[in-house]
CSV table of C-alpha atoms and ligand atoms in Angstrom, one decimal:
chain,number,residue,atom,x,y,z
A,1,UNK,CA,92.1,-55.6,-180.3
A,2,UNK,CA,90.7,-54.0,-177.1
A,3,UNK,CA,87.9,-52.0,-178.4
A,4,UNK,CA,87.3,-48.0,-177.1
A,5,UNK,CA,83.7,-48.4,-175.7
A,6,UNK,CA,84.0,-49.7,-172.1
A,7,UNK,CA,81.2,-52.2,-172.2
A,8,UNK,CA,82.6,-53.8,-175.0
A,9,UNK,CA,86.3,-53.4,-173.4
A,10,UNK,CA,84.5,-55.1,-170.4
A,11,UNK,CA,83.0,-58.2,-171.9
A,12,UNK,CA,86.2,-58.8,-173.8
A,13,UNK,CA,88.2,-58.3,-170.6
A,14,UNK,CA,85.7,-60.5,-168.5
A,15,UNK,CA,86.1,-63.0,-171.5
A,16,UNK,CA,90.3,-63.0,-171.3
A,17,UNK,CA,90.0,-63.4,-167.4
A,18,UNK,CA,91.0,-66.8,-166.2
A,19,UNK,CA,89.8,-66.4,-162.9
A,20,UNK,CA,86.1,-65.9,-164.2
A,21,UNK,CA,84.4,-69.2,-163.2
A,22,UNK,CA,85.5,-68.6,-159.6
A,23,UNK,CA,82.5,-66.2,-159.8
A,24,UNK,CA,80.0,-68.9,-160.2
A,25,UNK,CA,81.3,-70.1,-156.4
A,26,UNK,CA,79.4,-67.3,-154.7
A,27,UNK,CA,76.0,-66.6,-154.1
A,28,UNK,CA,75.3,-62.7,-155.0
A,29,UNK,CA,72.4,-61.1,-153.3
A,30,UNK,CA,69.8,-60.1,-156.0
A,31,UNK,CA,67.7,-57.1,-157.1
A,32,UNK,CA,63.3,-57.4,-157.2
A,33,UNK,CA,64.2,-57.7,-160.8
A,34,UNK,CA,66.0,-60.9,-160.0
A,35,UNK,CA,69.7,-59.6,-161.3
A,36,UNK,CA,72.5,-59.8,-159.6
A,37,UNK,CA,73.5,-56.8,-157.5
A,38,UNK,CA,76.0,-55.3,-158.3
A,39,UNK,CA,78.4,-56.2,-155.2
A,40,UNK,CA,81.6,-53.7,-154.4
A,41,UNK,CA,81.4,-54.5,-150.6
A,42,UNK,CA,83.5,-57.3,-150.5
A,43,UNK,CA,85.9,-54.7,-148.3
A,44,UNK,CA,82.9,-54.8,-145.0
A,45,UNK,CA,81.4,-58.3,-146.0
A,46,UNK,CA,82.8,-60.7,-148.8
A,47,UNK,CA,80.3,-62.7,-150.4
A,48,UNK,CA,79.3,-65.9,-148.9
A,49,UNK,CA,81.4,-69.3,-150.9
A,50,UNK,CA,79.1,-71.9,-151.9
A,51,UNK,CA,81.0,-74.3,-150.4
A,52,UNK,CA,80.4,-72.9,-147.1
A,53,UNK,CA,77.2,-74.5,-146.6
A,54,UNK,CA,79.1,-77.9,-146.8
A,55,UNK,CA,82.0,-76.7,-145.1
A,56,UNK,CA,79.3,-75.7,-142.0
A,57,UNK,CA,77.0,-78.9,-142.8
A,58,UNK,CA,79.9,-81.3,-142.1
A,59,UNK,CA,80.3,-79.9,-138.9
A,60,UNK,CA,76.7,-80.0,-137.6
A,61,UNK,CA,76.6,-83.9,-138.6
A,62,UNK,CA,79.6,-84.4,-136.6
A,63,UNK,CA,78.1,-82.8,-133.6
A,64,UNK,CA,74.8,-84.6,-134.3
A,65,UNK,CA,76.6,-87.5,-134.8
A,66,UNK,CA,79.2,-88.4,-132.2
A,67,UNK,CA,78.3,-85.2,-129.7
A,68,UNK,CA,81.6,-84.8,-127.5
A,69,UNK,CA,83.3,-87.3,-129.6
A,70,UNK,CA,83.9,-85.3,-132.5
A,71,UNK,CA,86.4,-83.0,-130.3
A,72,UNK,CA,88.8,-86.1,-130.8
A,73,UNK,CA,87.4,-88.1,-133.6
A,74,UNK,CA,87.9,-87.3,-137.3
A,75,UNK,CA,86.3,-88.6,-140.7
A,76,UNK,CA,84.1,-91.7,-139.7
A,77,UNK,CA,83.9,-92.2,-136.5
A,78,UNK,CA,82.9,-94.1,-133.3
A,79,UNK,CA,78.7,-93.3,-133.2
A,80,UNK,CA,78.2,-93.7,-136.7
A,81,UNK,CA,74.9,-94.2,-136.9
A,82,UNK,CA,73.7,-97.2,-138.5
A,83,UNK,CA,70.6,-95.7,-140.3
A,84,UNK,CA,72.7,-93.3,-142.5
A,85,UNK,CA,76.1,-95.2,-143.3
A,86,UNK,CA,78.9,-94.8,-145.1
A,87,UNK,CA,82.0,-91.9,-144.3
A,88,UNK,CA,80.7,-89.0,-141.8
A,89,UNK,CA,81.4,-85.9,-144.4
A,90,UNK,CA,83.7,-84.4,-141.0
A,91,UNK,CA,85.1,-82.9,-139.3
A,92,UNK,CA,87.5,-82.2,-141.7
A,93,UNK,CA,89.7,-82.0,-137.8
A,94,UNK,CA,88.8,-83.4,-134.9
A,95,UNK,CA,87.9,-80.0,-133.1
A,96,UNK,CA,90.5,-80.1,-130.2
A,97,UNK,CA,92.9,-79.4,-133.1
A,98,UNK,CA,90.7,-77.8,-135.9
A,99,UNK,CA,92.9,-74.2,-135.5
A,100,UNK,CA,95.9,-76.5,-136.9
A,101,UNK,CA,93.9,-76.0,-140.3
A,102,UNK,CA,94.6,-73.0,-141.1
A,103,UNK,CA,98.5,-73.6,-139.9
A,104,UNK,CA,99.9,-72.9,-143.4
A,105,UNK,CA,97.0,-71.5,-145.5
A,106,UNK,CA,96.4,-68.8,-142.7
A,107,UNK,CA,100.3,-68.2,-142.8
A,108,UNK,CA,100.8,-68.0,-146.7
A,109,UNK,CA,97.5,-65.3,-146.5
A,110,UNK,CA,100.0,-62.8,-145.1
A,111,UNK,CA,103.6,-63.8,-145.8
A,112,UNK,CA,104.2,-65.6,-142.8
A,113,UNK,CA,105.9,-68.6,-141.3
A,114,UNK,CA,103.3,-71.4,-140.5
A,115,UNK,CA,104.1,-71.4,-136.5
A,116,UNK,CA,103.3,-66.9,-136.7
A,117,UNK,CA,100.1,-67.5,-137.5
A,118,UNK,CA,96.8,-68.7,-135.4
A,119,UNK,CA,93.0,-68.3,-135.7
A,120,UNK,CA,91.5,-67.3,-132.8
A,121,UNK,CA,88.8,-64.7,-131.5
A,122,UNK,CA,87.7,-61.5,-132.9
A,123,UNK,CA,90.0,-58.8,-134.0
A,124,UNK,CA,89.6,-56.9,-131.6
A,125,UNK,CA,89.8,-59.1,-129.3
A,126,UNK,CA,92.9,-60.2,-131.0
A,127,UNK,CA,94.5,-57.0,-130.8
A,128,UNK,CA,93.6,-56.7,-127.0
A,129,UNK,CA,95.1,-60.0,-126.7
A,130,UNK,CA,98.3,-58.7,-128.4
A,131,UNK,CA,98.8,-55.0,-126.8
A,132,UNK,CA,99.1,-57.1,-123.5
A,133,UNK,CA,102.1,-58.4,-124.3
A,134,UNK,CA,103.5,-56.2,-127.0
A,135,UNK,CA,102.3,-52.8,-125.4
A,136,UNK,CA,104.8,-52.5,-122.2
A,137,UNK,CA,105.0,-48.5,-121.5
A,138,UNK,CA,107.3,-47.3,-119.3
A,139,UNK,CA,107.2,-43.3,-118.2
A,140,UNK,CA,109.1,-42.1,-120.3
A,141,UNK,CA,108.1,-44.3,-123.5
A,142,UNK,CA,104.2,-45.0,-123.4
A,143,UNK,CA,102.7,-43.3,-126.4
A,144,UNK,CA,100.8,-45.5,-128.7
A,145,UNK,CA,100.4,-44.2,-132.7
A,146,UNK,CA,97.5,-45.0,-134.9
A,147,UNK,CA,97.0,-43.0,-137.6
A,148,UNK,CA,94.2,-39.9,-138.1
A,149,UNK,CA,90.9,-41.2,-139.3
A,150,UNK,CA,92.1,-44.9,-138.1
A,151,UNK,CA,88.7,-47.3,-137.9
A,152,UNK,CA,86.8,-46.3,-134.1
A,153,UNK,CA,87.6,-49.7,-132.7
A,154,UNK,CA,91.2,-49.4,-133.3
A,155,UNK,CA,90.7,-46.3,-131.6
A,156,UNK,CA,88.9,-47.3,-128.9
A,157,UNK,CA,91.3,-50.1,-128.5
A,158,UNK,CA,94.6,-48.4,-128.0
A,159,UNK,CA,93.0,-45.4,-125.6
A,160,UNK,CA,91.3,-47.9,-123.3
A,161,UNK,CA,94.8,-49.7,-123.5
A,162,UNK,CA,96.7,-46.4,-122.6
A,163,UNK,CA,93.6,-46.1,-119.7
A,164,UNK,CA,94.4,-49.2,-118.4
A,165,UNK,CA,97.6,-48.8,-118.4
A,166,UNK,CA,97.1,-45.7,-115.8
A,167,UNK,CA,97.8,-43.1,-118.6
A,168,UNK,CA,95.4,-40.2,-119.9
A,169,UNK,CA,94.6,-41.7,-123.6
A,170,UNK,CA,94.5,-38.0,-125.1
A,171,UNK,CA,98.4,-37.5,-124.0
A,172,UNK,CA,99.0,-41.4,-125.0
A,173,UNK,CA,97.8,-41.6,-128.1
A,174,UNK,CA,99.2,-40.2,-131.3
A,175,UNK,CA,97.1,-40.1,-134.5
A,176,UNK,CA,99.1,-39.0,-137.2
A,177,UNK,CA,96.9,-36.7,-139.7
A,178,UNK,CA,97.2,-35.9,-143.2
A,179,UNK,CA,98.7,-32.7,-144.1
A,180,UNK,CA,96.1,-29.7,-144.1
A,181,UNK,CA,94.0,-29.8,-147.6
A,182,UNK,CA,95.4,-33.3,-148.0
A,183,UNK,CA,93.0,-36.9,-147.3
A,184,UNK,CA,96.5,-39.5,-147.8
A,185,UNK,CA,99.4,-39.7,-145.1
A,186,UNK,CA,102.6,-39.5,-146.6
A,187,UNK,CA,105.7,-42.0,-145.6
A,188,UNK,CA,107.8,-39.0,-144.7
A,189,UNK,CA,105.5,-37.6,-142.4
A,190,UNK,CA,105.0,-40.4,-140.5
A,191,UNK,CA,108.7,-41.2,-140.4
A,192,UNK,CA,109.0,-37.4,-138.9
A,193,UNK,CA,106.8,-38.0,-136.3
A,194,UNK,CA,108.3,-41.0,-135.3
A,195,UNK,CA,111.8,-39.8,-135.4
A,196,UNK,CA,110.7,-36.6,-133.4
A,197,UNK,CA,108.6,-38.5,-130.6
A,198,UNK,CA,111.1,-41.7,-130.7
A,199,UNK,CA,111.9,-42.0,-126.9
A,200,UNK,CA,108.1,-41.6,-126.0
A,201,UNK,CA,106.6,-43.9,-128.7
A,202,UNK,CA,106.2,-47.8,-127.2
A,203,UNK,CA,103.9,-49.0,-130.1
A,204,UNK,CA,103.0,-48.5,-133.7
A,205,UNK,CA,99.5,-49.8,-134.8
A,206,UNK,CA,98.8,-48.7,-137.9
A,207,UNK,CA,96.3,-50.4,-140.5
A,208,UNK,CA,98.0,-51.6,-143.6
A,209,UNK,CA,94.6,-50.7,-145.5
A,210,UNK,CA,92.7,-47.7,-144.1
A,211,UNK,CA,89.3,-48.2,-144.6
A,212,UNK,CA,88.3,-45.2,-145.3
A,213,UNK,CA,90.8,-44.0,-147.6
A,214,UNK,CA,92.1,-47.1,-149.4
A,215,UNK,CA,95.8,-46.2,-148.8
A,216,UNK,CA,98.2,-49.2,-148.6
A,217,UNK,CA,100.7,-48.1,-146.4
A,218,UNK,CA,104.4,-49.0,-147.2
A,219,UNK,CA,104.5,-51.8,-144.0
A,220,UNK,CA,108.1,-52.8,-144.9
A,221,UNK,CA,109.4,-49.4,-144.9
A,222,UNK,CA,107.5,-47.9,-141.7
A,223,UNK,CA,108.6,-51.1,-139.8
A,224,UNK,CA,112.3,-51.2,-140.4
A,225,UNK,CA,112.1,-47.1,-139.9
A,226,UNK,CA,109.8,-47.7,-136.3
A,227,UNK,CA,111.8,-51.0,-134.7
A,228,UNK,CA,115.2,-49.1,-135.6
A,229,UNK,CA,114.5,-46.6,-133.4
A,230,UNK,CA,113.0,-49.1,-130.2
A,231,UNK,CA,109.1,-48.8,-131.6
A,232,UNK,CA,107.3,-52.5,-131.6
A,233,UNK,CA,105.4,-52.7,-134.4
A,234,UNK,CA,101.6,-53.8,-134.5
A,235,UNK,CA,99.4,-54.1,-137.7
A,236,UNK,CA,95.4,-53.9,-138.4
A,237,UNK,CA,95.1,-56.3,-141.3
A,238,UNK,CA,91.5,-56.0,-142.1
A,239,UNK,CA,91.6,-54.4,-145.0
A,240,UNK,CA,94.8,-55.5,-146.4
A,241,UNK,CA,94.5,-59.6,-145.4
A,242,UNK,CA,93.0,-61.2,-148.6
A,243,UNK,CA,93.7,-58.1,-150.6
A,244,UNK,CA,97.0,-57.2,-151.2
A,245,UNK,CA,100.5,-59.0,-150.7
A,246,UNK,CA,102.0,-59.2,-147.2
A,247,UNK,CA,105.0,-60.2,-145.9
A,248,UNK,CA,104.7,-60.0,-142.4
A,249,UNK,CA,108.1,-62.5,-142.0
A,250,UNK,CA,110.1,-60.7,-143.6
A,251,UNK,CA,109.1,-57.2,-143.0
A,252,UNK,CA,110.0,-58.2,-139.2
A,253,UNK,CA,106.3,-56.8,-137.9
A,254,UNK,CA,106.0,-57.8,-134.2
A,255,UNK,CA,102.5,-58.7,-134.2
A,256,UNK,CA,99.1,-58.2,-136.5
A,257,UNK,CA,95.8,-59.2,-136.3
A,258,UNK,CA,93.2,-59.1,-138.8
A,259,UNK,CA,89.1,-60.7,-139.7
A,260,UNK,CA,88.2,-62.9,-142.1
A,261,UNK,CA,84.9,-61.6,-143.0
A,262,UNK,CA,85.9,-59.0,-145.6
A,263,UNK,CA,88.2,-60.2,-148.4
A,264,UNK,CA,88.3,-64.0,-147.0
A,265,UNK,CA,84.3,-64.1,-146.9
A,266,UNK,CA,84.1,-66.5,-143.7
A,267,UNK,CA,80.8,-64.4,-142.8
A,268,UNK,CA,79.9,-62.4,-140.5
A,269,UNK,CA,81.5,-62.1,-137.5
A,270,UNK,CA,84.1,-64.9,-138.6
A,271,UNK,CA,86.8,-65.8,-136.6
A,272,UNK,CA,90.0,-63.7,-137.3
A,273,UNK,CA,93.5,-64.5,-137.4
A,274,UNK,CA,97.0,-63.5,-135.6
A,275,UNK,CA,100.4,-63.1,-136.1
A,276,UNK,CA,102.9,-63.3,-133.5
A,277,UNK,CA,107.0,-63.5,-135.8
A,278,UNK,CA,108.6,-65.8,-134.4
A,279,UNK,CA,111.7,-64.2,-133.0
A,280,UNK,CA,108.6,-63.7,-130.0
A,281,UNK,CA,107.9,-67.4,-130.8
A,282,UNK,CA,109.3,-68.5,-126.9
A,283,UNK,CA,109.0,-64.6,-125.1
A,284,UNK,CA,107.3,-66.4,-122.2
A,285,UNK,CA,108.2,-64.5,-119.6
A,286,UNK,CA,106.1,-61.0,-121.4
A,287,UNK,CA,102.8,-61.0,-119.6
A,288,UNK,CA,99.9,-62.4,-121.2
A,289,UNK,CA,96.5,-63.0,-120.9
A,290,UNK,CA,96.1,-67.2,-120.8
A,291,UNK,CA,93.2,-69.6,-120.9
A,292,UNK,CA,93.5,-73.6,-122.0
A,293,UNK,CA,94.4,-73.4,-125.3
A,294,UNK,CA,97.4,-71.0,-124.3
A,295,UNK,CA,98.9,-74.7,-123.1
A,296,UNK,CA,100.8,-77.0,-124.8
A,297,UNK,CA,98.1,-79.2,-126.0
A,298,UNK,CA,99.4,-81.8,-124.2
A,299,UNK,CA,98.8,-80.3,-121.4
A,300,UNK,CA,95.7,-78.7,-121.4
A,301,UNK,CA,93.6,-80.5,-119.2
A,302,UNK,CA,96.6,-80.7,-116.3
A,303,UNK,CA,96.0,-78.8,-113.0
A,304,UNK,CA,100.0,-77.9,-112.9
A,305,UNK,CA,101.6,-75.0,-114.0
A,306,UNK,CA,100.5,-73.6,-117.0
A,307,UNK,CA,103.4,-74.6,-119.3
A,308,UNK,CA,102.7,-72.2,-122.7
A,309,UNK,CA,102.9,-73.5,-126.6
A,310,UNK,CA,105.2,-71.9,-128.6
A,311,UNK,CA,104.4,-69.2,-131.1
A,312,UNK,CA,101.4,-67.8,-132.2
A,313,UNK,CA,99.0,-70.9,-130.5
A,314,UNK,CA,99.9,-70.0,-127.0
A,315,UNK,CA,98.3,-66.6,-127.8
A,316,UNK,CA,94.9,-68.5,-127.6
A,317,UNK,CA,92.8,-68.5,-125.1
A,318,UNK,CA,89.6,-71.2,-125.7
A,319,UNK,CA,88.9,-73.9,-127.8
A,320,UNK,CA,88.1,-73.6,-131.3
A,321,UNK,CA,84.3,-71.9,-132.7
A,322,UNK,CA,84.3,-74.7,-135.1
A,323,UNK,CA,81.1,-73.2,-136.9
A,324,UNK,CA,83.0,-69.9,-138.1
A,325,UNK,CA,85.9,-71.7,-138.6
A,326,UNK,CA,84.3,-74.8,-140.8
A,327,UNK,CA,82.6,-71.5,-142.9
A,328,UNK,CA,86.6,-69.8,-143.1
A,329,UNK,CA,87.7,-73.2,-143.7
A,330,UNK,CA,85.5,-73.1,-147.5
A,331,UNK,CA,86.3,-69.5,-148.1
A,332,UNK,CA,90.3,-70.4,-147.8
A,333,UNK,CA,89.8,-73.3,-150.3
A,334,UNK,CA,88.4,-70.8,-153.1
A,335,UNK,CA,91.4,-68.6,-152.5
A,336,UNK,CA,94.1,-71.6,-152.5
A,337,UNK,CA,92.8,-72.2,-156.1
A,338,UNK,CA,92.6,-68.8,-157.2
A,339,UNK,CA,95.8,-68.0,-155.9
A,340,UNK,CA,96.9,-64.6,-154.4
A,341,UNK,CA,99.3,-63.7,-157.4
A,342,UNK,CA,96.5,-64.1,-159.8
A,343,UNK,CA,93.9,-62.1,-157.2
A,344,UNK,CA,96.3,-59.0,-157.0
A,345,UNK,CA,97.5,-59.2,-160.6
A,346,UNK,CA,93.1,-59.3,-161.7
A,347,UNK,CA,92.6,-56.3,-158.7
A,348,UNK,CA,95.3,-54.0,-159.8
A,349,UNK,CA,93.5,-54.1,-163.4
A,350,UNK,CA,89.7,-54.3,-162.4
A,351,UNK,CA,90.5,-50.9,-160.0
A,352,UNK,CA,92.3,-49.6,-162.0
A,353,UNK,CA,89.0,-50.2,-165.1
A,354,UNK,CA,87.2,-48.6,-162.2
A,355,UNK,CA,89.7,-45.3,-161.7
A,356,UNK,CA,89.4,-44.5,-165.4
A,357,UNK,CA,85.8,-45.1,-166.1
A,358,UNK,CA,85.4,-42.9,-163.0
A,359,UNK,CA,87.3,-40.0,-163.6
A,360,UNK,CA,84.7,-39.3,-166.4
A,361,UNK,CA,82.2,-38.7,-163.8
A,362,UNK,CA,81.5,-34.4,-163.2
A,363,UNK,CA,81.7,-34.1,-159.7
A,364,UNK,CA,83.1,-37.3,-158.4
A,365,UNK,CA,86.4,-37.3,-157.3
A,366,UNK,CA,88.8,-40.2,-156.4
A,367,UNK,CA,90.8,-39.9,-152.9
A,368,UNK,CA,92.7,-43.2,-152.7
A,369,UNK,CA,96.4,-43.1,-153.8
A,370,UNK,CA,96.5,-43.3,-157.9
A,371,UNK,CA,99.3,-45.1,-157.6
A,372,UNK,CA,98.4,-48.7,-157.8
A,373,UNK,CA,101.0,-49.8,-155.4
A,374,UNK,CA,100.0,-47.3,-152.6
A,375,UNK,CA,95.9,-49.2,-152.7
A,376,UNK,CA,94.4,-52.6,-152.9
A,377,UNK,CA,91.3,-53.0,-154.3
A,378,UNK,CA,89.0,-50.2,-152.8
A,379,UNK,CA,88.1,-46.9,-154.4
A,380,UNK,CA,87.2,-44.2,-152.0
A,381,UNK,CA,85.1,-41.6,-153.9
A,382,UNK,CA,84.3,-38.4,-152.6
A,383,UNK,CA,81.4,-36.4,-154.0
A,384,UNK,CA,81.8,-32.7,-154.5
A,385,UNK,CA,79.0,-30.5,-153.9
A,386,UNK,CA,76.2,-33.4,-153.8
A,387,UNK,CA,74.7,-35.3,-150.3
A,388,UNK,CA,76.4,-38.6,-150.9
A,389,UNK,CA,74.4,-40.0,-148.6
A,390,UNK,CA,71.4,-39.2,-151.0
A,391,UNK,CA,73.3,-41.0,-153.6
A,392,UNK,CA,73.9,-44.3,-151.9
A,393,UNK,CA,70.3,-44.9,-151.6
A,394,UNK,CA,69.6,-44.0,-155.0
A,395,UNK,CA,72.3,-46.5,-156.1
A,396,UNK,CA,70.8,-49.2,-154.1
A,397,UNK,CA,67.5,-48.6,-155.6
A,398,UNK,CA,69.1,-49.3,-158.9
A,399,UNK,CA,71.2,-52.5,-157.4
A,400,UNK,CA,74.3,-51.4,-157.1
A,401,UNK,CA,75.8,-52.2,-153.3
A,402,UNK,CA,78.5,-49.7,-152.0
A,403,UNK,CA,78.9,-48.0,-148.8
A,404,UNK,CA,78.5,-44.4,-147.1
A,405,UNK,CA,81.0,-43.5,-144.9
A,406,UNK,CA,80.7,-39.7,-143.3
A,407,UNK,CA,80.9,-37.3,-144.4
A,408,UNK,CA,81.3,-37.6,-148.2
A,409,UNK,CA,82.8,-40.5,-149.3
A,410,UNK,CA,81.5,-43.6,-151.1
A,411,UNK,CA,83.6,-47.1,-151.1
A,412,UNK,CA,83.9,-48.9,-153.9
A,413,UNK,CA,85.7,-52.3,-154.0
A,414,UNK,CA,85.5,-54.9,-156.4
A,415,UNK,CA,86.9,-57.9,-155.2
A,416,UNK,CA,88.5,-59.8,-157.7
A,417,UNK,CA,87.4,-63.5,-156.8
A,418,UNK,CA,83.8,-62.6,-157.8
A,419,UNK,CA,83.6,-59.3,-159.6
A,420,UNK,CA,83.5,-58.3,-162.9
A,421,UNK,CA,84.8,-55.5,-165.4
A,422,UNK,CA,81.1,-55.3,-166.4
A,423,UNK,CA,80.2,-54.6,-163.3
A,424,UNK,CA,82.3,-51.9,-162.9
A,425,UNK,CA,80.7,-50.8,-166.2
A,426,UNK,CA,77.6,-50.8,-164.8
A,427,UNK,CA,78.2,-49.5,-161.8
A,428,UNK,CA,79.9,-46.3,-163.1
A,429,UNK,CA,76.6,-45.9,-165.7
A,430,UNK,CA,74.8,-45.6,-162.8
A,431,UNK,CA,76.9,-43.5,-161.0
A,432,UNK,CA,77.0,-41.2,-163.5
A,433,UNK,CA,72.8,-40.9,-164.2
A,434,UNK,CA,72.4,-40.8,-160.1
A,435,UNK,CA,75.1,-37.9,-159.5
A,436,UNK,CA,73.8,-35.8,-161.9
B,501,PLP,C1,86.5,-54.2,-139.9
B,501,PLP,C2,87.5,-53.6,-139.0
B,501,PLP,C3,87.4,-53.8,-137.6
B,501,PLP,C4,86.3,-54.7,-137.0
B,501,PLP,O1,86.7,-55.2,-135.8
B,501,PLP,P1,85.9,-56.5,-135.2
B,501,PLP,O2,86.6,-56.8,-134.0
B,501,PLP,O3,86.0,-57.6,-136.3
B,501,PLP,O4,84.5,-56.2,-135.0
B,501,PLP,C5,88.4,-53.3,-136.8
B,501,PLP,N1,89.4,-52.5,-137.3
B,501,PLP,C6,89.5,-52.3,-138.6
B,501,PLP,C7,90.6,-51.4,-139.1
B,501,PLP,C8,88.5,-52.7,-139.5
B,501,PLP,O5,88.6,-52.4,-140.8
């Protein structure tokens, strides 16, 4: 028997929940009092994996250890020093290769085939790195489409692409807004646009979670709809990589990039991912920005021609920022045992805990899509009437962690690997004595 009062409902819940002790992996910032914040910004910065530190640790022994060494030598090797012996704890791969660990794990992230996938860069970087090859405009097709209200990077990317490219970015660049009145795009009107614009539009780059909204765009559906009519097909997985199912394969997306730092808490600034499907796997002669590790690893200290790796590893360009990556490399262990199917199955119930108990609150209303299938785990929550800014810092004071974004909206996400349902609980108590 579920009981009615929701801190009751809550314990009971957090009691069924088999993915509870994953919890216990994390460290969670505290409050003066010494309690544990209350964390819903696991969407900007996930919270940091206790394993990390061994992860990271491993790393810097094999550095101090065997110096260059350790770019070739694995578990154990060559300089072990004689005053501390036994095993060298890493690397867990020798570092000319240490991208190849996050081959399949990165790939089954996002519903991809292991070869799609690479770790590399920054996201921004990575999406840089991407519009050079997948972003080809012609005269007559050169228009670029993100949607309104997409992240500023994203739009800062695609306009200094469309500048680069020798175009004027405000003609270039589409951004698809809402309806008047209305905060969520809707399928059909993007569909519209692109069926109206279809022999201008080169590229789609669209986030599959907008940040600020929540909404989950239907990726499989705007694909099929974009590359039928001659539109290559880019993603911004930041907000959706971690947090909601993907199937980047079989959607047929060109390309996607996304971090690491939000859902998959690798830290901050951790090194992101890509996706290249591989029906591009061998499209060597699309120009591309190179470095080393674009090369056949083989043939990557060779003063030849530049002879490129297949898939998404020739999209790299240096070698491997094994410190980020060893920290990614702990974060993606908690996830392989937790599992995605049992993540989404515990987010869809803990947001949706957090839709009900808010829709009590006077004055607070929800603008994410209500349908579960249309959000991952964030809430966006827009305050009528009330300076929300005001009310961030008041819910800080009281140890509960969400952010402000302009004008009016508060983001609430409680990721599932470490949140609770009484923290959602005690979140919304608090939201409710600090609106009013
Ligand atoms: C978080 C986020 C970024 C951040 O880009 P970095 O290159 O990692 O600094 C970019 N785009 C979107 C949509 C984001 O949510």
């Amino acid at each position: 028997m579920i009981p009615n009062d929701p801190a009751a409902r809550a314990r009971a819940l957090d009691d069924a929940d088999e993915l509870a002790p994953f919890r216990a992996e994390f460290c969670c910032p505290q409050t003066a009092a010494g309690d544990d914040v209350v964390y819903l910004t696991g969407n900007s910065l996930g919270l940091m994996p206790r394993g990390v530190r061994a992860s990271v640790d491993a790393e810097l022994e094999a550095w101090a250890r065997l110096g260059v060494e350790g770019h070739f030598a694995a578990t154990g090797a060559a300089f072990s020093s004689p005053k501390t012996p036994g095993p060298l704890p890493g690397p867990q791969e020798p570092w000319f290769s240490y991208h190849a660990l996050f081959r399949e794990r990165g790939a089954r992230l996002v519903g991809a085939r292991p070869g799609e996938v690479v770790a590399m860069g920054t996201l921004t970087t990575n999406l840089h790195l991407l519009m050079v090859g997948f972003y080809r405009p012609t005269a007559q097709r050169f228009k670029i489409v993100i949607e309104g209200g997409a992240f500023p990077s994203d739009r800062f990317l695609v306009q200094s692409q469309a500048r680069f490219h020798g175009f004027d970015h405000a003609e270039a660049v589409i951004e698809i807004a809402p309806r008047p009145g209305e905060d969520l795009l809707r399928t059909e009107d993007i569909e519209a646009l692109l069926e109206r614009e279809k022999d201008s539009i080169a590229v789609m780059l669209l986030s599959g979670v907008n940040y600020y909204t929540g909404q989950l765009f239907e990726m499989g559906r705007l694909t099929r709809f974009a590359r039928a009519r001659g539109i290559v097909v880019g993603w911004d997985l930041a907000h959706a990589a971690g947090n909601v199912p993907l199937s980047l394969h079989d959607d047929e997306v060109d390309f996607a990039a996304w971090c690491t730092y939000k859902y998959l808490n690798s830290g901050p600034g951790g090194v992101a991912m890509a996706f290249v499907h591989e029906r591009h796997a061998r499209a060597f002669e699309a120009p591309r920005f190179c470095g080393w590790w674009s090369a056949k690893p083989s043939t990557r200290f060779q003063k030849g021609e530049l002879q490129l790796e297949e898939g998404a590893d020739g999209w790299q360009l240096s070698n491997a920022p094994v410190l980020s990556m060893a920290s990614l490399h702990a974060s993606l262990d908690v996830f392989a045992r937790a599992g995605l199917d049992r993540l989404r199955e515990k987010s869809l119930r803990l947001t949706g805990f957090l839709e009900e108990l808010v829709d009590s609150v006077p004055g607070v209303e929800v603008i994410t899509p209500r349908d579960p299938a249309h959000r991952g785990a964030q809430l966006s929550l827009r305050g009528r009437s009330m300076d929300v800014e005001k009310l961030q810092t008041l819910l800080h004071e009281r140890g509960v962690c969400v952010d402000f974004r302009r004008p009016d909206v508060l983001r609430a996400a409680p990721a599932p690997l470490y949140c609770r349902f009484v923290d959602v609980v005690r979140f919304v108590d608090i939201l409710r004595e600090c609106a009013a």
